[in-house]
GROMACS .gro file of C-alpha atoms in nm:
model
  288
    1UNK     CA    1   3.157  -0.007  -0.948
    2UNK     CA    2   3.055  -0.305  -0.725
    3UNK     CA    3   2.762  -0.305  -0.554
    4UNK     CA    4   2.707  -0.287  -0.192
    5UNK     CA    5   2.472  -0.481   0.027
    6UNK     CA    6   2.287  -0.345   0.338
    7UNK     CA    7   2.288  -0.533   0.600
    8UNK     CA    8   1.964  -0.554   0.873
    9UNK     CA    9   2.194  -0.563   1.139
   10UNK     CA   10   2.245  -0.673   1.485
   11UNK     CA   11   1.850  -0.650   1.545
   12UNK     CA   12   1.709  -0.834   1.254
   13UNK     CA   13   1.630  -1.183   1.482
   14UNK     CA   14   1.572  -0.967   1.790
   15UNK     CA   15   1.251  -0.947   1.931
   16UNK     CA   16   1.176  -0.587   1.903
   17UNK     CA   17   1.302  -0.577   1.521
   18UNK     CA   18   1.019  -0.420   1.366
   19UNK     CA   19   0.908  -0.425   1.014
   20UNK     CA   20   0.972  -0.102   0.809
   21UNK     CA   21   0.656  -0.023   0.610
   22UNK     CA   22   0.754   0.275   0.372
   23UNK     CA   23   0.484   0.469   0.180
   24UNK     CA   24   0.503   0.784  -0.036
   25UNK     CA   25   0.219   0.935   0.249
   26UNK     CA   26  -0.029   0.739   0.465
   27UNK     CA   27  -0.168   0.554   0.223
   28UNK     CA   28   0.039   0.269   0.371
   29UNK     CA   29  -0.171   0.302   0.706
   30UNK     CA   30  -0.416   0.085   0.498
   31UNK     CA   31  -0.128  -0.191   0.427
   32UNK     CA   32  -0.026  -0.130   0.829
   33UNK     CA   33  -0.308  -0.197   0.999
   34UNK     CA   34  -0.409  -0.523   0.780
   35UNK     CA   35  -0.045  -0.672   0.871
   36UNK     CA   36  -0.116  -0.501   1.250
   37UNK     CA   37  -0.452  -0.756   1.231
   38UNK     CA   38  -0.260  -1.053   1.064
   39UNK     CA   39   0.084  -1.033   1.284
   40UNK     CA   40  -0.072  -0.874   1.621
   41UNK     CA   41   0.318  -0.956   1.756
   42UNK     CA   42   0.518  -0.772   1.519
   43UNK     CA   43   0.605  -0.385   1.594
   44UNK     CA   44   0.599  -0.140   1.299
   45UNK     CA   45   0.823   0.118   1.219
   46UNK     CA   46   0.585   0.372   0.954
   47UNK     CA   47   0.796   0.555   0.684
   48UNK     CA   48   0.604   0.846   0.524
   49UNK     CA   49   0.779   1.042   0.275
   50UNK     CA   50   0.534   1.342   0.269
   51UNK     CA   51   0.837   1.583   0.159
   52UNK     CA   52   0.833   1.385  -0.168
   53UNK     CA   53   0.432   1.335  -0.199
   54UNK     CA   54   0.329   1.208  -0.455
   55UNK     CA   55   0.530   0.968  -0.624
   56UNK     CA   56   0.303   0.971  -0.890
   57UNK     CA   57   0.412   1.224  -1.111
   58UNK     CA   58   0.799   1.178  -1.054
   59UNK     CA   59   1.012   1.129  -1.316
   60UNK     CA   60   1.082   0.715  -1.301
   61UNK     CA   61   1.480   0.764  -1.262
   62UNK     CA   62   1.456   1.007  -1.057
   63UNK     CA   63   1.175   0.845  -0.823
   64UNK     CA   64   1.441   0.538  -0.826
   65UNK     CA   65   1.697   0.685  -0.740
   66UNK     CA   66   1.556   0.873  -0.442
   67UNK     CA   67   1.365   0.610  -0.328
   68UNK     CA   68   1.675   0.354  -0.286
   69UNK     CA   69   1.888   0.603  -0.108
   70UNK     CA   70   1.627   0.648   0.165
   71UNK     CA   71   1.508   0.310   0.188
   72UNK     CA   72   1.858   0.214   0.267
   73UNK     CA   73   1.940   0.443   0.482
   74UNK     CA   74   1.645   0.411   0.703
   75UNK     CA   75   1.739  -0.008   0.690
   76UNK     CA   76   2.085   0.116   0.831
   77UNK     CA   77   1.953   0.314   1.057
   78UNK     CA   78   1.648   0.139   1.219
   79UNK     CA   79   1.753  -0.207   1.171
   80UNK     CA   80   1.409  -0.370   1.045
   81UNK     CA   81   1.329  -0.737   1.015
   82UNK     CA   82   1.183  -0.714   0.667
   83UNK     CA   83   1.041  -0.425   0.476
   84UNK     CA   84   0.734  -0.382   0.286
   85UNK     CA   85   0.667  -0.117   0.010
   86UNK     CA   86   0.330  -0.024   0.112
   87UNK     CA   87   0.308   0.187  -0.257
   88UNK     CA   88   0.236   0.042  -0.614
   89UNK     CA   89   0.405   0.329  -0.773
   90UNK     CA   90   0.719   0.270  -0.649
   91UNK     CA   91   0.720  -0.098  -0.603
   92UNK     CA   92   0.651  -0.097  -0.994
   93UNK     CA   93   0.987   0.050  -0.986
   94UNK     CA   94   1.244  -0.008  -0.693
   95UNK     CA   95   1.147  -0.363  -0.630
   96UNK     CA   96   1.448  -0.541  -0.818
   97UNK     CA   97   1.745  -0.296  -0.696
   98UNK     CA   98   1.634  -0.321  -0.294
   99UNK     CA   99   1.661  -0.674  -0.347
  100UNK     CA  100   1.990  -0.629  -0.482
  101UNK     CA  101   2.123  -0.430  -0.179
  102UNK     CA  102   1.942  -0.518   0.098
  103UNK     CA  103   1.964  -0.835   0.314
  104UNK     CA  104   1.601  -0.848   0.437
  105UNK     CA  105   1.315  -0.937   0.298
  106UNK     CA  106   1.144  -0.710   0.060
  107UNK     CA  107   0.793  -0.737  -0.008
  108UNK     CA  108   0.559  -0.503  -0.256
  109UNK     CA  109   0.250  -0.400  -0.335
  110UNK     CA  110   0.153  -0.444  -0.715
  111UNK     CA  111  -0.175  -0.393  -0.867
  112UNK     CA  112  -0.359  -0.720  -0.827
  113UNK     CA  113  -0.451  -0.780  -1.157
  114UNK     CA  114  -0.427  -1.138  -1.145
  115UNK     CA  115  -0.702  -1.150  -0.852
  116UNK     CA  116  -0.917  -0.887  -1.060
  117UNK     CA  117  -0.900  -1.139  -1.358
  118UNK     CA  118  -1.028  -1.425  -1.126
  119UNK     CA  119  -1.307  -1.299  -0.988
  120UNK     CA  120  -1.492  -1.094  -1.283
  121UNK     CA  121  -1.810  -1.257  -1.394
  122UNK     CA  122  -1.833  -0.993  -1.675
  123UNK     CA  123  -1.471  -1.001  -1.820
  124UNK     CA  124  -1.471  -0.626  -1.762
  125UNK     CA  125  -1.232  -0.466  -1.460
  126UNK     CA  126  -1.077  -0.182  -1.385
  127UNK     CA  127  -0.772  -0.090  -1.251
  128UNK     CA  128  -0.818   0.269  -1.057
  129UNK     CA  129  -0.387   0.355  -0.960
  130UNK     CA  130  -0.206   0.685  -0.979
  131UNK     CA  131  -0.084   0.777  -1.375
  132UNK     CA  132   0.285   0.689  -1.289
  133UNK     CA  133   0.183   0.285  -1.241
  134UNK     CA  134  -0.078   0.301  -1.535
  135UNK     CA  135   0.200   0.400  -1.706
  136UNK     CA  136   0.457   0.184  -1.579
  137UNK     CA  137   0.572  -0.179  -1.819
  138UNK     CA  138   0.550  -0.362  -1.505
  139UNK     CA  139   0.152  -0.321  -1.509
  140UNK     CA  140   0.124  -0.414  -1.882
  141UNK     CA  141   0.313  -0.662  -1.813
  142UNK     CA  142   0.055  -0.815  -1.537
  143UNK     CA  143  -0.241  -0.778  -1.777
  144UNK     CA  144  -0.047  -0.986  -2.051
  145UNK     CA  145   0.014  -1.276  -1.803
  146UNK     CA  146  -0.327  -1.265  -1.563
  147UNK     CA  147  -0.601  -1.049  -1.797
  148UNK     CA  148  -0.537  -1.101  -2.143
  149UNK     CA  149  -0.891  -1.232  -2.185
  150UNK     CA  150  -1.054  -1.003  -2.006
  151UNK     CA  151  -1.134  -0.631  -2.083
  152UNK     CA  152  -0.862  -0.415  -1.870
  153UNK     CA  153  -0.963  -0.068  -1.781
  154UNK     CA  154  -0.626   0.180  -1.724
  155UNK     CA  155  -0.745   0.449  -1.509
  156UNK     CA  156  -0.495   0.689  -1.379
  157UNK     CA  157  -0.648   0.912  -1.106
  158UNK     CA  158  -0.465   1.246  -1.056
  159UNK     CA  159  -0.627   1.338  -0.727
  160UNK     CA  160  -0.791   1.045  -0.527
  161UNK     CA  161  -0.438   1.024  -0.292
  162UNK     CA  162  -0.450   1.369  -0.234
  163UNK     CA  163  -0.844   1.336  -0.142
  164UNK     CA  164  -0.747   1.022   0.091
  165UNK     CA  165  -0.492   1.217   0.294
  166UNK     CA  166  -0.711   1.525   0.298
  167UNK     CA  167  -0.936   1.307   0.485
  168UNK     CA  168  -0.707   1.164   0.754
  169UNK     CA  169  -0.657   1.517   0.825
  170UNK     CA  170  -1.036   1.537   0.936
  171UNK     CA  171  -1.097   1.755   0.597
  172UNK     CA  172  -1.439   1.716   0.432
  173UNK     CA  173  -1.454   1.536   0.072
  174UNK     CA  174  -1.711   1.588  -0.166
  175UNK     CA  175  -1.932   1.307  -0.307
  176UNK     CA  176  -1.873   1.504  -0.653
  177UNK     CA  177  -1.452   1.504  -0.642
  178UNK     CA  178  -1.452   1.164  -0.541
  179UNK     CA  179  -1.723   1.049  -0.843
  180UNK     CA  180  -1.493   1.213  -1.097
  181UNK     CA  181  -1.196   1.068  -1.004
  182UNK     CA  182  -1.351   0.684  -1.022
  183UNK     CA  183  -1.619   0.758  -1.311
  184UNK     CA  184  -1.365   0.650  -1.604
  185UNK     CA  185  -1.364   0.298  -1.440
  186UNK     CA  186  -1.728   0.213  -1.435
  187UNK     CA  187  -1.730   0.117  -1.845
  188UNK     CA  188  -2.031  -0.062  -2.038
  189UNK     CA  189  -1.924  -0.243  -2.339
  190UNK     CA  190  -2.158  -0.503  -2.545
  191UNK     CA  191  -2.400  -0.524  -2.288
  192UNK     CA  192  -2.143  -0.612  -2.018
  193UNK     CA  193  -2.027  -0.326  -1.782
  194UNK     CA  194  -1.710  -0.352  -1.516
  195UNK     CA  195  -1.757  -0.547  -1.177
  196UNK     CA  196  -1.459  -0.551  -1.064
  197UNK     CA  197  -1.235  -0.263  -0.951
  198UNK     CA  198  -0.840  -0.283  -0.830
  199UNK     CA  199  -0.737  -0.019  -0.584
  200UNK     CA  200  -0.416   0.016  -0.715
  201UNK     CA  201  -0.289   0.236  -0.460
  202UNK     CA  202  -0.250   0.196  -0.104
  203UNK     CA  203  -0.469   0.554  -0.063
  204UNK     CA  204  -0.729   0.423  -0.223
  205UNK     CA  205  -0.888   0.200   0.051
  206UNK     CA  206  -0.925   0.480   0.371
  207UNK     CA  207  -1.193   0.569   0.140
  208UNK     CA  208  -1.333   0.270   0.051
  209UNK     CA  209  -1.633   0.337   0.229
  210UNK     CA  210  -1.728   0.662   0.041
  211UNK     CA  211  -1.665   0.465  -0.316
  212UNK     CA  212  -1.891   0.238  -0.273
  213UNK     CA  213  -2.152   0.549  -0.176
  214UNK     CA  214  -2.061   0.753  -0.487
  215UNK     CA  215  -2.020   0.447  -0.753
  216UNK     CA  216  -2.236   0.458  -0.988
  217UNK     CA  217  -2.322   0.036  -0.982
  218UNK     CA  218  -2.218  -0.214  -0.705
  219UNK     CA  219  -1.867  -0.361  -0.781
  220UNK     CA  220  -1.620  -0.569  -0.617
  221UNK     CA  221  -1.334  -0.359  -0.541
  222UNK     CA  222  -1.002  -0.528  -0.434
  223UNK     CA  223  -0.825  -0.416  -0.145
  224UNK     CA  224  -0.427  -0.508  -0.170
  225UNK     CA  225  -0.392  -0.531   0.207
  226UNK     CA  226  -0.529  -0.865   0.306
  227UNK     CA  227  -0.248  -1.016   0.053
  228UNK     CA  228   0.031  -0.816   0.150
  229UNK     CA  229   0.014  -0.915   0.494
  230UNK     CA  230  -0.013  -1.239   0.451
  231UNK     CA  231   0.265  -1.219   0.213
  232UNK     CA  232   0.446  -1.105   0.461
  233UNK     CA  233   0.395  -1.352   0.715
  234UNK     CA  234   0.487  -1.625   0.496
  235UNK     CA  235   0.832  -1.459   0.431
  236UNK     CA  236   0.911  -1.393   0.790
  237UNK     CA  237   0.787  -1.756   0.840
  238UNK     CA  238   0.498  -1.695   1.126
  239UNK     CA  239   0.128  -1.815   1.092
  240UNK     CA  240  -0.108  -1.500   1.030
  241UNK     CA  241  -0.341  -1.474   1.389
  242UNK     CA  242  -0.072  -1.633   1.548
  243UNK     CA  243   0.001  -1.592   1.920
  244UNK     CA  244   0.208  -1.320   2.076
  245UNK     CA  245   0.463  -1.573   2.192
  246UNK     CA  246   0.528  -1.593   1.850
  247UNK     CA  247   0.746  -1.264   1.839
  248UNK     CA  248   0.903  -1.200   2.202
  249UNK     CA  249   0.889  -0.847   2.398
  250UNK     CA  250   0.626  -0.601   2.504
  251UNK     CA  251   0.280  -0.613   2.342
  252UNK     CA  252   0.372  -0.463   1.938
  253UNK     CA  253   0.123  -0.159   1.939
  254UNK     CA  254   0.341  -0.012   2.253
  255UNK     CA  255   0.652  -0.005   2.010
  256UNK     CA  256   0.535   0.071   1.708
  257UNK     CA  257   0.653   0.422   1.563
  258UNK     CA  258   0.574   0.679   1.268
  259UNK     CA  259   0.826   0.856   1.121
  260UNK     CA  260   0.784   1.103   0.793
  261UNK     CA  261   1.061   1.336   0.602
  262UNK     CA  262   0.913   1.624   0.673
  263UNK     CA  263   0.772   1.848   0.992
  264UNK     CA  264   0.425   1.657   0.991
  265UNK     CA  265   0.299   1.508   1.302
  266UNK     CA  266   0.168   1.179   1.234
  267UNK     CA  267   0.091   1.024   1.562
  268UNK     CA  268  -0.246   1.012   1.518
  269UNK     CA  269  -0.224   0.712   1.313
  270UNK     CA  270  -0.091   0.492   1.550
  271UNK     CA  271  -0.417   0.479   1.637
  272UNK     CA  272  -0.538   0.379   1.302
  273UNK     CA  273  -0.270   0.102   1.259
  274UNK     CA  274  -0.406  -0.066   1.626
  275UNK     CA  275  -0.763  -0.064   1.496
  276UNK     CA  276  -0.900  -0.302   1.208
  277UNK     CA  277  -0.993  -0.217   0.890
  278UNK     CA  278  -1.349  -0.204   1.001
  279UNK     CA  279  -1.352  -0.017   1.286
  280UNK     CA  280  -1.118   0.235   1.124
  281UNK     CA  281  -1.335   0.279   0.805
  282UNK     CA  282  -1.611   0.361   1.003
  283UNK     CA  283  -1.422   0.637   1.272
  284UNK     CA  284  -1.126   0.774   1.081
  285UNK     CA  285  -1.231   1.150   1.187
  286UNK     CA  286  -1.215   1.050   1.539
  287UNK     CA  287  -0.845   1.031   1.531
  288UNK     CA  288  -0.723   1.375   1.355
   0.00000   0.00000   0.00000
């Protein structure tokens, strides 16, 4: 059976083409507001596919195959400029078969190993993700290439997404949840102990703020954000900071939309993806 491609559409040069980011929950909101900061011009259509949360523990095939379907569907459908995977589980996975089909370009967010391996002093990091991309070839993979001189800690956290969206819902997380979950990555070996730590999931950084409370030494943790957006840019060929002229039509915030596959009202975090990372560290409660 031949493949079939999916096309962007009529809209993809027009000026209020948006850019789909997709995201297993609103994890991606971290990923959306740092392209919001770097591309102030360029709408944003916000996918979250809460009636699937979390990808983490899907079956790989099965997480593909769902995934695909509803990414293209929502291409057909909304007509985006470019999409961007705002989830490392996933990307680990559907990266290669969007590419095939779609006709827009596809960026993802991997666990930035490469970065991690860079910046260690101590040849000791960690890499904190959900146990479907600790598990995943594609991360092994990264380590072989970036990291294989440095001491790579795997650690697959089970409930640190669900603890980031309990929080966007104005829910109360305890210092003690949020230790256990990150505990595994803070290792001590010959003297040297980890410095750096990769948030590899896009949930990870809305609490950012209460990680570096709870950890149990300082460390550099690496936000994927930053990267992505600037990825992004660079693929859609504008300069990060860039004017609004840039992108034509009505100031982006005033057309940028959530949309999630199931009955949850999101609109809250439009006013997340409008503020910058700093500003929306410091007052996410203020929204929900």
């Amino acid at each position: 059976m031949s493949e079939t491609r999916t096309p962007a559409g009529r809209a993809l040069h027009a000026g209020d083409a948006p850019v789909l980011v997709f995201d297993s929950g609103v994890g991606g909101v971290s990923v959306a507001r740092a392209i919001r900061a770097a591309l102030p011009g360029l709408p944003i259509l916000y996918y979250a596919d809460l009636a699937a949360f979390p990808y983490g523990d899907w079956d790989p095939a099965a997480l593909t195959h769902h995934c695909v379907g509803l990414v293209r569907e929502l291409v057909a459908t909304h007509c985006p400029r470019a999409l961007v995977i705002a989830c490392n589980t996933a990307s680990t996975l559907i990266l290669p078969p969007l590419r095939a089909v779609l006709d827009i370009p596809v960026v993802g967010t991997v666990p930035a190993i490469k970065p991690a391996a860079q910046l260690t002093r101590s040849g000791v990091v960690a890499v904190l993700a959900t146990p479907g991309t600790v598990r995943r070839e594609y991360t092994f993979d990264l380590i072989e290439r970036f990291a294989s001189e440095v001491a790579v800690t795997l650690v697959g956290s089970r409930g640190l997404a669900r603890l980031a969206e309990e929080r966007l819902r104005g829910g109360v997380v305890s210092r003690e949840a949020l230790l256990a979950e990150i505990r595994p990555c803070f290792v001590e070996k010959a003297g040297r102990r980890t410095d750096v730590v990769v948030l590899a999931c896009t949930h990870y950084p809305l609490l950012l703020p209460e990680l570096r409370e709870v950890a149990p030494w300082p460390v550099t943790w690496i936000d994927p954000a930053p990267a992505i957006a600037r990825r992004l840019a660079d693929v859609l060929d504008l300069v990060p900071g860039g004017s609004q002229a840039e992108i034509s039509g009505p100031a982006a915030p005033e057309r940028d939309r959530i949309l999630c596959s199931n009955d949850t009202d999101l609109s809250h975090l439009l006013a997340l993806i409008g503020e910058s990372p700093e500003t929306c560290d410091a007052g996410l409660a203020r929204h929900v």
